[in-house]
PDB file of C-alpha atoms in Angstrom:
ATOM      1  CA  MET X   1       0.000   0.000   0.000  1.00 46.00           C
ATOM      2  CA  SER X   2       1.366   3.430  -0.931  1.00 47.00           C
ATOM      3  CA  LEU X   3       0.437   6.675   0.743  1.00 48.00           C
ATOM      4  CA  VAL X   4       1.273  10.108  -0.659  1.00 47.00           C
ATOM      5  CA  LEU X   5       0.524  13.332   1.192  1.00 46.00           C
ATOM      6  CA  ARG X   6      -0.427  16.302  -0.859  1.00 49.00           C
ATOM      7  CA  ALA X   7      -0.194  19.892   0.162  1.00 49.00           C
ATOM      8  CA  VAL X   8      -3.472  21.388   1.270  1.00 47.00           C
ATOM      9  CA  PRO X   9      -3.903  25.083   0.538  1.00 51.00           C
ATOM     10  CA  LYS X  10      -4.399  27.278   3.551  1.00 47.00           C
ATOM     11  CA  SER X  11      -7.501  28.731   1.957  1.00 48.00           C
ATOM     12  CA  VAL X  12      -9.223  25.373   2.373  1.00 46.00           C
ATOM     13  CA  PHE X  13      -9.371  25.587   6.139  1.00 44.00           C
ATOM     14  CA  LEU X  14      -9.007  29.343   6.641  1.00 45.00           C
ATOM     15  CA  LYS X  15     -12.328  30.098   4.980  1.00 47.00           C
ATOM     16  CA  CYS X  16     -14.172  28.972   8.103  1.00 48.00           C
ATOM     17  CA  ARG X  17     -12.416  30.284  11.183  1.00 48.00           C
ATOM     18  CA  HIS X  18     -14.953  28.756  13.662  1.00 49.00           C
ATOM     19  CA  CYS X  19     -14.825  25.219  12.253  1.00 50.00           C
ATOM     20  CA  ALA X  20     -11.344  25.079  10.805  1.00 48.00           C
ATOM     21  CA  ASP X  21     -10.646  21.628  12.301  1.00 52.00           C
ATOM     22  CA  SER X  22     -13.629  19.938  10.662  1.00 56.00           C
ATOM     23  CA  VAL X  23     -13.052  21.634   7.321  1.00 57.00           C
ATOM     24  CA  PHE X  24      -9.384  20.687   7.433  1.00 56.00           C
ATOM     25  CA  SER X  25     -10.253  17.065   8.286  1.00 61.00           C
ATOM     26  CA  ARG X  26     -12.645  16.775   5.371  1.00 64.00           C
ATOM     27  CA  ALA X  27     -10.065  18.267   3.068  1.00 63.00           C
ATOM     28  CA  LEU X  28      -7.479  15.743   4.181  1.00 62.00           C
ATOM     29  CA  MET X  29      -9.894  12.841   3.699  1.00 62.00           C
ATOM     30  CA  ALA X  30     -10.686  13.990   0.179  1.00 63.00           C
ATOM     31  CA  SER X  31      -6.999  14.406  -0.513  1.00 67.00           C
ATOM     32  CA  TRP X  32      -6.010  10.948   0.784  1.00 70.00           C
ATOM     33  CA  SER X  33      -8.826   8.926  -0.753  1.00 64.00           C
ATOM     34  CA  HIS X  34      -7.014   8.673  -4.097  1.00 72.00           C
ATOM     35  CA  THR X  35      -3.634   7.788  -2.607  1.00 76.00           C
ATOM     36  CA  CYS X  36      -4.552   4.357  -1.151  1.00 76.00           C
ATOM     37  CA  ASN X  37      -3.674   1.451  -3.409  1.00 79.00           C
ATOM     38  CA  LEU X  38      -6.701  -0.757  -2.636  1.00 74.00           C
ATOM     39  CA  PRO X  39      -8.279  -3.479  -4.801  1.00 77.00           C
ATOM     40  CA  LYS X  40     -11.262  -2.535  -6.912  1.00 76.00           C
ATOM     41  CA  THR X  41     -14.454  -4.577  -6.895  1.00 74.00           C
ATOM     42  CA  VAL X  42     -17.808  -4.472  -8.614  1.00 74.00           C
ATOM     43  CA  ILE X  43     -19.564  -5.928  -5.562  1.00 66.00           C
ATOM     44  CA  PRO X  44     -21.865  -3.253  -4.135  1.00 66.00           C
ATOM     45  CA  LEU X  45     -21.516  -2.141  -0.540  1.00 65.00           C
ATOM     46  CA  ARG X  46     -25.079  -3.193   0.200  1.00 66.00           C
ATOM     47  CA  HIS X  47     -26.854  -6.228  -1.217  1.00 62.00           C
ATOM     48  CA  LYS X  48     -29.805  -5.508  -3.482  1.00 64.00           C
ATOM     49  CA  PRO X  49     -32.132  -8.503  -3.176  1.00 58.00           C
ATOM     50  CA  ASP X  50     -34.337  -7.491  -6.096  1.00 55.00           C
ATOM     51  CA  ASN X  51     -31.358  -7.575  -8.486  1.00 50.00           C
ATOM     52  CA  ASP X  52     -29.956 -10.956  -7.436  1.00 57.00           C
ATOM     53  CA  GLN X  53     -29.864 -12.282 -10.974  1.00 57.00           C
ATOM     54  CA  GLN X  54     -27.471 -15.066 -10.046  1.00 57.00           C
ATOM     55  CA  PHE X  55     -29.848 -16.689  -7.604  1.00 57.00           C
ATOM     56  CA  GLN X  56     -32.865 -16.139  -9.859  1.00 57.00           C
ATOM     57  CA  SER X  57     -30.994 -18.086 -12.539  1.00 59.00           C
ATOM     58  CA  HIS X  58     -30.231 -20.755  -9.941  1.00 55.00           C
ATOM     59  CA  ILE X  59     -33.931 -21.014  -9.050  1.00 55.00           C
ATOM     60  CA  SER X  60     -34.901 -21.436 -12.702  1.00 56.00           C
ATOM     61  CA  ARG X  61     -32.328 -24.207 -13.137  1.00 56.00           C
ATOM     62  CA  THR X  62     -33.480 -26.092 -10.047  1.00 52.00           C
ATOM     63  CA  SER X  63     -37.127 -25.867 -11.091  1.00 51.00           C
ATOM     64  CA  LYS X  64     -36.372 -27.438 -14.476  1.00 55.00           C
ATOM     65  CA  GLY X  65     -34.177 -30.334 -13.394  1.00 55.00           C
ATOM     66  CA  MET X  66     -33.684 -32.647 -10.444  1.00 55.00           C
ATOM     67  CA  ALA X  67     -32.702 -30.666  -7.380  1.00 67.00           C
ATOM     68  CA  ASN X  68     -32.036 -31.356  -3.736  1.00 79.00           C
ATOM     69  CA  VAL X  69     -34.443 -29.390  -1.558  1.00 84.00           C
ATOM     70  CA  LEU X  70     -33.283 -28.175   1.839  1.00 87.00           C
ATOM     71  CA  HIS X  71     -36.317 -27.320   3.952  1.00 89.00           C
ATOM     72  CA  ASP X  72     -35.582 -24.662   6.525  1.00 91.00           C
ATOM     73  CA  GLY X  73     -35.955 -25.413  10.204  1.00 89.00           C
ATOM     74  CA  PRO X  74     -38.436 -22.588  10.625  1.00 90.00           C
ATOM     75  CA  PRO X  75     -37.988 -19.671  13.003  1.00 92.00           C
ATOM     76  CA  TYR X  76     -40.887 -18.302  15.024  1.00 91.00           C
ATOM     77  CA  ALA X  77     -42.804 -15.492  13.335  1.00 93.00           C
ATOM     78  CA  ASN X  78     -42.986 -13.396  16.479  1.00 91.00           C
ATOM     79  CA  GLY X  79     -40.464 -10.569  16.258  1.00 91.00           C
ATOM     80  CA  ASN X  80     -37.487  -8.922  14.612  1.00 93.00           C
ATOM     81  CA  LEU X  81     -34.340 -10.675  13.454  1.00 94.00           C
ATOM     82  CA  HIS X  82     -31.453 -11.115  15.868  1.00 93.00           C
ATOM     83  CA  MET X  83     -27.994 -12.686  15.960  1.00 93.00           C
ATOM     84  CA  GLY X  84     -29.418 -16.202  16.255  1.00 92.00           C
ATOM     85  CA  HIS X  85     -31.232 -15.792  12.942  1.00 94.00           C
ATOM     86  CA  ALA X  86     -28.022 -14.546  11.319  1.00 94.00           C
ATOM     87  CA  VAL X  87     -25.937 -17.510  12.480  1.00 93.00           C
ATOM     88  CA  ASN X  88     -28.633 -19.980  11.430  1.00 93.00           C
ATOM     89  CA  LYS X  89     -29.344 -18.614   7.960  1.00 94.00           C
ATOM     90  CA  ILE X  90     -25.786 -17.670   6.979  1.00 92.00           C
ATOM     91  CA  LEU X  91     -24.436 -21.136   7.827  1.00 92.00           C
ATOM     92  CA  LYS X  92     -27.205 -22.722   5.753  1.00 91.00           C
ATOM     93  CA  ASP X  93     -26.410 -20.334   2.923  1.00 89.00           C
ATOM     94  CA  PHE X  94     -22.789 -21.569   2.944  1.00 87.00           C
ATOM     95  CA  ILE X  95     -24.013 -25.128   2.396  1.00 85.00           C
ATOM     96  CA  VAL X  96     -26.515 -24.210  -0.320  1.00 84.00           C
ATOM     97  CA  ARG X  97     -24.042 -22.142  -2.332  1.00 81.00           C
ATOM     98  CA  PHE X  98     -21.228 -24.696  -1.963  1.00 82.00           C
ATOM     99  CA  HIS X  99     -23.276 -27.666  -3.147  1.00 78.00           C
ATOM    100  CA  SER X 100     -24.823 -25.656  -5.980  1.00 74.00           C
ATOM    101  CA  ALA X 101     -21.442 -24.454  -7.230  1.00 73.00           C
ATOM    102  CA  ALA X 102     -19.384 -27.627  -6.725  1.00 66.00           C
ATOM    103  CA  VAL X 103     -19.039 -29.923  -9.715  1.00 55.00           C
ATOM    104  CA  GLY X 104     -21.045 -33.110  -9.389  1.00 55.00           C
ATOM    105  CA  MET X 105     -22.681 -32.089  -6.106  1.00 57.00           C
ATOM    106  CA  GLY X 106     -26.070 -31.368  -7.643  1.00 62.00           C
ATOM    107  CA  LEU X 107     -28.300 -28.327  -7.422  1.00 73.00           C
ATOM    108  CA  VAL X 108     -29.710 -27.343  -4.039  1.00 80.00           C
ATOM    109  CA  LYS X 109     -32.903 -25.410  -3.530  1.00 82.00           C
ATOM    110  CA  PHE X 110     -33.340 -23.831  -0.103  1.00 88.00           C
ATOM    111  CA  ARG X 111     -37.008 -23.473   0.811  1.00 90.00           C
ATOM    112  CA  PRO X 112     -37.536 -21.180   3.789  1.00 94.00           C
ATOM    113  CA  GLY X 113     -40.381 -21.502   6.265  1.00 95.00           C
ATOM    114  CA  TRP X 114     -41.905 -20.037   9.387  1.00 95.00           C
ATOM    115  CA  ASP X 115     -43.446 -21.568  12.492  1.00 93.00           C
ATOM    116  CA  CYS X 116     -46.691 -19.644  12.885  1.00 92.00           C
ATOM    117  CA  HIS X 117     -48.079 -21.376  15.989  1.00 86.00           C
ATOM    118  CA  GLY X 118     -47.131 -21.650  19.606  1.00 81.00           C
ATOM    119  CA  MET X 119     -46.777 -19.873  22.896  1.00 81.00           C
ATOM    120  CA  PRO X 120     -44.145 -17.264  21.797  1.00 85.00           C
ATOM    121  CA  ILE X 121     -46.597 -15.712  19.327  1.00 91.00           C
ATOM    122  CA  GLU X 122     -49.581 -15.876  21.683  1.00 89.00           C
ATOM    123  CA  HIS X 123     -47.515 -14.512  24.557  1.00 88.00           C
ATOM    124  CA  LYS X 124     -46.512 -11.468  22.521  1.00 90.00           C
ATOM    125  CA  VAL X 125     -50.131 -10.839  21.552  1.00 91.00           C
ATOM    126  CA  LEU X 126     -51.236 -11.031  25.176  1.00 90.00           C
ATOM    127  CA  LYS X 127     -48.455  -8.628  26.185  1.00 90.00           C
ATOM    128  CA  SER X 128     -49.625  -6.122  23.561  1.00 91.00           C
ATOM    129  CA  ILE X 129     -53.184  -6.348  24.883  1.00 90.00           C
ATOM    130  CA  MET X 130     -51.948  -5.785  28.427  1.00 90.00           C
ATOM    131  CA  ALA X 131     -49.947  -2.740  27.294  1.00 89.00           C
ATOM    132  CA  ASP X 132     -52.844  -1.156  25.377  1.00 89.00           C
ATOM    133  CA  ALA X 133     -53.743   1.889  27.507  1.00 87.00           C
ATOM    134  CA  SER X 134     -56.897   2.571  25.489  1.00 88.00           C
ATOM    135  CA  LEU X 135     -58.584  -0.564  26.839  1.00 88.00           C
ATOM    136  CA  GLY X 136     -60.493  -0.703  30.067  1.00 89.00           C
ATOM    137  CA  ASP X 137     -60.043  -3.516  32.534  1.00 89.00           C
ATOM    138  CA  ALA X 138     -63.240  -5.283  31.488  1.00 90.00           C
ATOM    139  CA  GLU X 139     -62.513  -4.999  27.752  1.00 90.00           C
ATOM    140  CA  ARG X 140     -58.896  -6.087  28.229  1.00 89.00           C
ATOM    141  CA  SER X 141     -59.926  -9.139  30.230  1.00 88.00           C
ATOM    142  CA  SER X 142     -62.600 -10.018  27.659  1.00 89.00           C
ATOM    143  CA  LYS X 143     -60.130  -9.919  24.764  1.00 90.00           C
ATOM    144  CA  MET X 144     -57.487 -11.934  26.592  1.00 88.00           C
ATOM    145  CA  GLN X 145     -60.005 -14.669  27.394  1.00 88.00           C
ATOM    146  CA  ASP X 146     -61.501 -14.770  23.879  1.00 91.00           C
ATOM    147  CA  PRO X 147     -59.681 -17.602  22.031  1.00 90.00           C
ATOM    148  CA  LEU X 148     -60.943 -16.533  18.596  1.00 92.00           C
ATOM    149  CA  PHE X 149     -59.690 -12.987  19.088  1.00 93.00           C
ATOM    150  CA  VAL X 150     -56.294 -14.188  20.322  1.00 91.00           C
ATOM    151  CA  ARG X 151     -55.964 -16.564  17.371  1.00 91.00           C
ATOM    152  CA  GLN X 152     -56.792 -13.855  14.843  1.00 93.00           C
ATOM    153  CA  GLU X 153     -54.374 -11.398  16.447  1.00 93.00           C
ATOM    154  CA  SER X 154     -51.709 -14.125  16.522  1.00 93.00           C
ATOM    155  CA  ARG X 155     -52.222 -14.734  12.818  1.00 93.00           C
ATOM    156  CA  ASN X 156     -51.968 -11.013  12.076  1.00 94.00           C
ATOM    157  CA  LEU X 157     -48.762 -10.756  14.109  1.00 94.00           C
ATOM    158  CA  ALA X 158     -47.245 -13.809  12.426  1.00 95.00           C
ATOM    159  CA  THR X 159     -48.099 -12.491   8.954  1.00 95.00           C
ATOM    160  CA  SER X 160     -46.483  -9.134   9.710  1.00 95.00           C
ATOM    161  CA  CYS X 161     -43.344 -10.717  11.186  1.00 95.00           C
ATOM    162  CA  ILE X 162     -42.972 -13.056   8.217  1.00 96.00           C
ATOM    163  CA  GLU X 163     -42.779 -10.141   5.807  1.00 95.00           C
ATOM    164  CA  SER X 164     -40.347  -8.136   7.952  1.00 95.00           C
ATOM    165  CA  GLN X 165     -38.082 -11.135   8.562  1.00 95.00           C
ATOM    166  CA  LYS X 166     -38.175 -12.089   4.894  1.00 94.00           C
ATOM    167  CA  LEU X 167     -37.022  -8.591   3.926  1.00 91.00           C
ATOM    168  CA  GLY X 168     -34.176  -8.822   6.443  1.00 92.00           C
ATOM    169  CA  PHE X 169     -33.052 -12.212   5.137  1.00 93.00           C
ATOM    170  CA  LYS X 170     -33.011 -10.834   1.591  1.00 89.00           C
ATOM    171  CA  ARG X 171     -30.861  -7.912   2.685  1.00 87.00           C
ATOM    172  CA  TRP X 172     -28.397 -10.381   4.199  1.00 88.00           C
ATOM    173  CA  GLY X 173     -28.064 -12.001   0.774  1.00 85.00           C
ATOM    174  CA  ILE X 174     -29.484 -15.383   1.817  1.00 88.00           C
ATOM    175  CA  SER X 175     -30.122 -17.568  -1.236  1.00 84.00           C
ATOM    176  CA  ALA X 176     -33.604 -19.004  -0.893  1.00 87.00           C
ATOM    177  CA  ASP X 177     -36.867 -19.413  -2.741  1.00 86.00           C
ATOM    178  CA  TRP X 178     -38.483 -16.464  -0.976  1.00 88.00           C
ATOM    179  CA  GLU X 179     -41.503 -16.506  -3.273  1.00 87.00           C
ATOM    180  CA  ASP X 180     -42.532 -20.000  -2.185  1.00 88.00           C
ATOM    181  CA  PRO X 181     -41.975 -20.421   1.574  1.00 93.00           C
ATOM    182  CA  TYR X 182     -43.922 -22.890   3.686  1.00 93.00           C
ATOM    183  CA  LEU X 183     -46.037 -21.498   6.514  1.00 94.00           C
ATOM    184  CA  THR X 184     -47.450 -23.705   9.234  1.00 93.00           C
ATOM    185  CA  PHE X 185     -50.797 -21.890   9.278  1.00 92.00           C
ATOM    186  CA  ASP X 186     -51.444 -22.405   5.562  1.00 93.00           C
ATOM    187  CA  THR X 187     -54.443 -24.616   4.877  1.00 92.00           C
ATOM    188  CA  ASN X 188     -52.507 -26.920   2.548  1.00 92.00           C
ATOM    189  CA  PHE X 189     -49.781 -27.377   5.153  1.00 91.00           C
ATOM    190  CA  VAL X 190     -52.331 -28.335   7.813  1.00 93.00           C
ATOM    191  CA  ILE X 191     -53.989 -30.796   5.417  1.00 95.00           C
ATOM    192  CA  GLU X 192     -50.669 -32.508   4.733  1.00 93.00           C
ATOM    193  CA  GLU X 193     -50.020 -32.750   8.482  1.00 92.00           C
ATOM    194  CA  LEU X 194     -53.351 -34.483   8.986  1.00 94.00           C
ATOM    195  CA  LYS X 195     -52.542 -36.916   6.168  1.00 96.00           C
ATOM    196  CA  VAL X 196     -49.256 -37.831   7.830  1.00 94.00           C
ATOM    197  CA  LEU X 197     -51.042 -38.278  11.169  1.00 93.00           C
ATOM    198  CA  MET X 198     -53.563 -40.565   9.483  1.00 95.00           C
ATOM    199  CA  SER X 199     -50.774 -42.667   8.002  1.00 95.00           C
ATOM    200  CA  PHE X 200     -49.302 -43.096  11.507  1.00 93.00           C
ATOM    201  CA  TYR X 201     -52.693 -44.254  12.753  1.00 92.00           C
ATOM    202  CA  GLU X 202     -53.122 -46.740   9.920  1.00 94.00           C
ATOM    203  CA  LYS X 203     -49.700 -48.248  10.710  1.00 93.00           C
ATOM    204  CA  GLY X 204     -50.603 -48.665  14.365  1.00 91.00           C
ATOM    205  CA  LEU X 205     -48.026 -46.138  15.543  1.00 91.00           C
ATOM    206  CA  LEU X 206     -50.493 -44.103  17.616  1.00 88.00           C
ATOM    207  CA  PHE X 207     -51.535 -45.131  21.097  1.00 85.00           C
ATOM    208  CA  ARG X 208     -53.232 -43.561  24.068  1.00 85.00           C
ATOM    209  CA  GLY X 209     -51.405 -43.326  27.360  1.00 85.00           C
ATOM    210  CA  SER X 210     -50.770 -41.095  30.338  1.00 85.00           C
ATOM    211  CA  ARG X 211     -48.004 -38.574  30.807  1.00 80.00           C
ATOM    212  CA  PRO X 212     -47.564 -35.378  32.820  1.00 80.00           C
ATOM    213  CA  VAL X 213     -48.681 -32.196  31.077  1.00 82.00           C
ATOM    214  CA  HIS X 214     -47.248 -28.935  32.374  1.00 84.00           C
ATOM    215  CA  PHE X 215     -49.715 -26.063  32.656  1.00 83.00           C
ATOM    216  CA  SER X 216     -48.839 -22.392  33.044  1.00 80.00           C
ATOM    217  CA  PRO X 217     -51.331 -20.557  35.295  1.00 80.00           C
ATOM    218  CA  SER X 218     -50.034 -17.153  34.168  1.00 77.00           C
ATOM    219  CA  SER X 219     -50.307 -17.945  30.436  1.00 72.00           C
ATOM    220  CA  GLN X 220     -53.395 -20.149  30.783  1.00 74.00           C
ATOM    221  CA  SER X 221     -51.874 -22.696  28.433  1.00 76.00           C
ATOM    222  CA  VAL X 222     -49.915 -25.952  28.427  1.00 80.00           C
ATOM    223  CA  LEU X 223     -46.136 -25.857  28.104  1.00 80.00           C
ATOM    224  CA  ALA X 224     -43.657 -28.020  26.212  1.00 77.00           C
ATOM    225  CA  ASP X 225     -40.894 -29.786  28.118  1.00 77.00           C
ATOM    226  CA  SER X 226     -38.305 -27.417  26.651  1.00 75.00           C
ATOM    227  CA  GLU X 227     -40.207 -24.421  28.038  1.00 72.00           C
ATOM    228  CA  ILE X 228     -39.978 -25.601  31.629  1.00 77.00           C
ATOM    229  CA  GLU X 229     -37.429 -23.855  33.802  1.00 75.00           C
ATOM    230  CA  TYR X 230     -36.716 -25.273  37.246  1.00 72.00           C
ATOM    231  CA  ARG X 231     -35.584 -23.240  40.186  1.00 74.00           C
ATOM    232  CA  GLU X 232     -32.049 -24.144  41.199  1.00 75.00           C
ATOM    233  CA  MET X 233     -32.060 -26.052  44.466  1.00 70.00           C
ATOM    234  CA  GLN X 234     -29.931 -28.556  46.350  1.00 74.00           C
ATOM    235  CA  CYS X 235     -31.518 -31.657  47.826  1.00 71.00           C
ATOM    236  CA  THR X 236     -30.204 -34.719  49.578  1.00 77.00           C
ATOM    237  CA  ALA X 237     -30.529 -37.959  47.659  1.00 81.00           C
ATOM    238  CA  VAL X 238     -33.122 -40.285  49.179  1.00 81.00           C
ATOM    239  CA  TYR X 239     -34.053 -43.948  49.022  1.00 82.00           C
ATOM    240  CA  VAL X 240     -37.802 -44.569  48.945  1.00 79.00           C
ATOM    241  CA  ALA X 241     -39.746 -47.831  49.138  1.00 78.00           C
ATOM    242  CA  PHE X 242     -42.812 -47.985  46.862  1.00 76.00           C
ATOM    243  CA  PRO X 243     -45.281 -50.630  48.146  1.00 76.00           C
ATOM    244  CA  LEU X 244     -46.536 -52.951  45.440  1.00 72.00           C
ATOM    245  CA  SER X 245     -50.315 -52.854  45.134  1.00 74.00           C
ATOM    246  CA  ARG X 246     -50.373 -56.200  43.275  1.00 73.00           C
ATOM    247  CA  LEU X 247     -47.837 -59.016  43.342  1.00 71.00           C
ATOM    248  CA  PRO X 248     -46.851 -60.783  40.105  1.00 70.00           C
ATOM    249  CA  ASP X 249     -47.945 -64.421  39.926  1.00 73.00           C
ATOM    250  CA  SER X 250     -44.332 -65.551  39.547  1.00 70.00           C
ATOM    251  CA  TRP X 251     -43.541 -64.195  42.992  1.00 69.00           C
ATOM    252  CA  LYS X 252     -46.223 -66.113  44.844  1.00 68.00           C
ATOM    253  CA  SER X 253     -44.285 -69.381  44.662  1.00 68.00           C
ATOM    254  CA  PHE X 254     -41.605 -68.184  47.069  1.00 66.00           C
ATOM    255  CA  LEU X 255     -43.577 -65.665  49.164  1.00 67.00           C
ATOM    256  CA  PRO X 256     -45.917 -66.537  52.009  1.00 62.00           C
ATOM    257  CA  VAL X 257     -49.524 -66.179  50.976  1.00 56.00           C
ATOM    258  CA  GLU X 258     -50.390 -64.082  53.995  1.00 53.00           C
ATOM    259  CA  ASP X 259     -47.429 -61.743  53.475  1.00 55.00           C
ATOM    260  CA  ALA X 260     -47.958 -59.105  50.788  1.00 54.00           C
ATOM    261  CA  GLY X 261     -45.591 -56.490  52.208  1.00 68.00           C
ATOM    262  CA  VAL X 262     -43.244 -56.177  49.222  1.00 73.00           C
ATOM    263  CA  SER X 263     -41.916 -52.762  48.144  1.00 74.00           C
ATOM    264  CA  VAL X 264     -39.785 -51.551  45.264  1.00 74.00           C
ATOM    265  CA  LEU X 265     -36.720 -49.565  46.295  1.00 75.00           C
ATOM    266  CA  ILE X 266     -35.909 -46.434  44.303  1.00 77.00           C
ATOM    267  CA  TRP X 267     -33.200 -43.803  44.618  1.00 80.00           C
ATOM    268  CA  THR X 268     -33.540 -40.203  43.470  1.00 80.00           C
ATOM    269  CA  THR X 269     -31.749 -36.880  43.728  1.00 80.00           C
ATOM    270  CA  GLN X 270     -34.991 -35.024  42.969  1.00 76.00           C
ATOM    271  CA  PRO X 271     -37.296 -35.817  45.890  1.00 77.00           C
ATOM    272  CA  TRP X 272     -39.690 -32.996  44.968  1.00 75.00           C
ATOM    273  CA  THR X 273     -40.899 -35.147  42.036  1.00 75.00           C
ATOM    274  CA  LEU X 274     -41.967 -38.081  44.211  1.00 76.00           C
ATOM    275  CA  TRP X 275     -45.646 -37.156  44.385  1.00 72.00           C
ATOM    276  CA  ALA X 276     -45.915 -37.492  40.583  1.00 72.00           C
ATOM    277  CA  ASN X 277     -43.836 -40.686  40.375  1.00 68.00           C
ATOM    278  CA  ALA X 278     -45.178 -43.946  39.016  1.00 62.00           C
ATOM    279  CA  PRO X 279     -42.398 -46.585  39.024  1.00 56.00           C
ATOM    280  CA  TRP X 280     -42.643 -49.898  37.270  1.00 54.00           C
ATOM    281  CA  LEU X 281     -40.483 -52.978  37.508  1.00 49.00           C
ATOM    282  CA  SER X 282     -39.150 -54.876  34.509  1.00 47.00           C
ATOM    283  CA  ILE X 283     -36.254 -57.037  35.747  1.00 45.00           C
ATOM    284  CA  LEU X 284     -36.097 -58.431  39.262  1.00 46.00           C
ATOM    285  CA  PHE X 285     -32.716 -59.123  40.827  1.00 44.00           C
ATOM    286  CA  SER X 286     -33.650 -60.201  44.326  1.00 48.00           C
ATOM    287  CA  ILE X 287     -36.062 -59.704  47.192  1.00 52.00           C
ATOM    288  CA  MET X 288     -34.640 -58.936  50.604  1.00 51.00           C
ATOM    289  CA  PHE X 289     -36.379 -58.795  53.972  1.00 49.00           C
ATOM    290  CA  SER X 290     -35.842 -55.656  56.070  1.00 51.00           C
ATOM    291  CA  GLN X 291     -35.621 -56.435  59.781  1.00 51.00           C
ATOM    292  CA  LYS X 292     -36.140 -52.779  60.669  1.00 55.00           C
ATOM    293  CA  SER X 293     -39.306 -52.125  58.689  1.00 54.00           C
ATOM    294  CA  LYS X 294     -40.498 -55.770  58.622  1.00 54.00           C
ATOM    295  CA  THR X 295     -41.050 -55.519  54.849  1.00 55.00           C
ATOM    296  CA  ARG X 296     -39.552 -57.178  51.814  1.00 55.00           C
ATOM    297  CA  VAL X 297     -37.742 -54.927  49.308  1.00 54.00           C
ATOM    298  CA  ALA X 298     -37.324 -55.713  45.622  1.00 52.00           C
ATOM    299  CA  PHE X 299     -34.019 -54.656  44.022  1.00 50.00           C
ATOM    300  CA  CYS X 300     -33.875 -54.242  40.255  1.00 46.00           C
ATOM    301  CA  CYS X 301     -31.456 -52.975  37.619  1.00 41.00           C
ATOM    302  CA  TRP X 302     -31.073 -49.257  36.898  1.00 39.00           C
ATOM    303  CA  ASN X 303     -32.809 -49.376  33.509  1.00 38.00           C
ATOM    304  CA  GLY X 304     -35.618 -51.509  34.809  1.00 37.00           C
ATOM    305  CA  LEU X 305     -37.047 -48.860  37.064  1.00 38.00           C
ATOM    306  CA  LEU X 306     -38.594 -45.768  35.559  1.00 33.00           C
TER     307      LEU X 306
END
């Protein structure tokens, strides 16, 4: 890199006595801009998504021939873009462009999508209703408890966020088929989901059982396991004997008929979950008699007790 200083006439910065420093600085910048030996490029400073002729040509090629389709793991349509979106989409864009440009790798079409359902969207709608100062207490409570109103407002919010996020992704230069995204609230998408669910049922993969369902009193909705946050606490590990309500027939051959006091021994470091516990025994190792509690305790393997 070469740098050449040119003489700056005094008249440049003496014309403005009160702001001579700023005028002189601008003059120096203008004088030095042509002295830096930097590479020239035709790439614009900012990406213009509407003029991305290269990717439009790529889309036309993938639509005509066999192409590998990468379906996006959809983000929530509930707010503005952040650093997490950038990391996610830019890394995917590396893969799409590499496989599309490499010889023999095949064309790749990246189809974006958005998750338009769920608690994050509803929670933001409820927060906006709570923050609306024009609503009275009765009207605010009525709207928050009206499921049809909340669903419609959630759809409006998701639609707005989809457009704003799509514009941001385009500005980042992400190569994707932005004209044909998949949206989880589209009717056709829901129909295809029901078809897949029906195929599971026909194959006997669906069954009815019991499992704990977490409910949020503040949000008035159920929560997914990943949305549960536990308060940090330290507890002492405990051993607990679960009395068996019914003895297996195979046990009756070596147990007295009148003695049904057999318990299953469990060990846990989370004793606050005991009231919701339902252990079951799959493999029996041995049954031992406790002199202290006058009961028999069944010991089993670690994986056999859930």
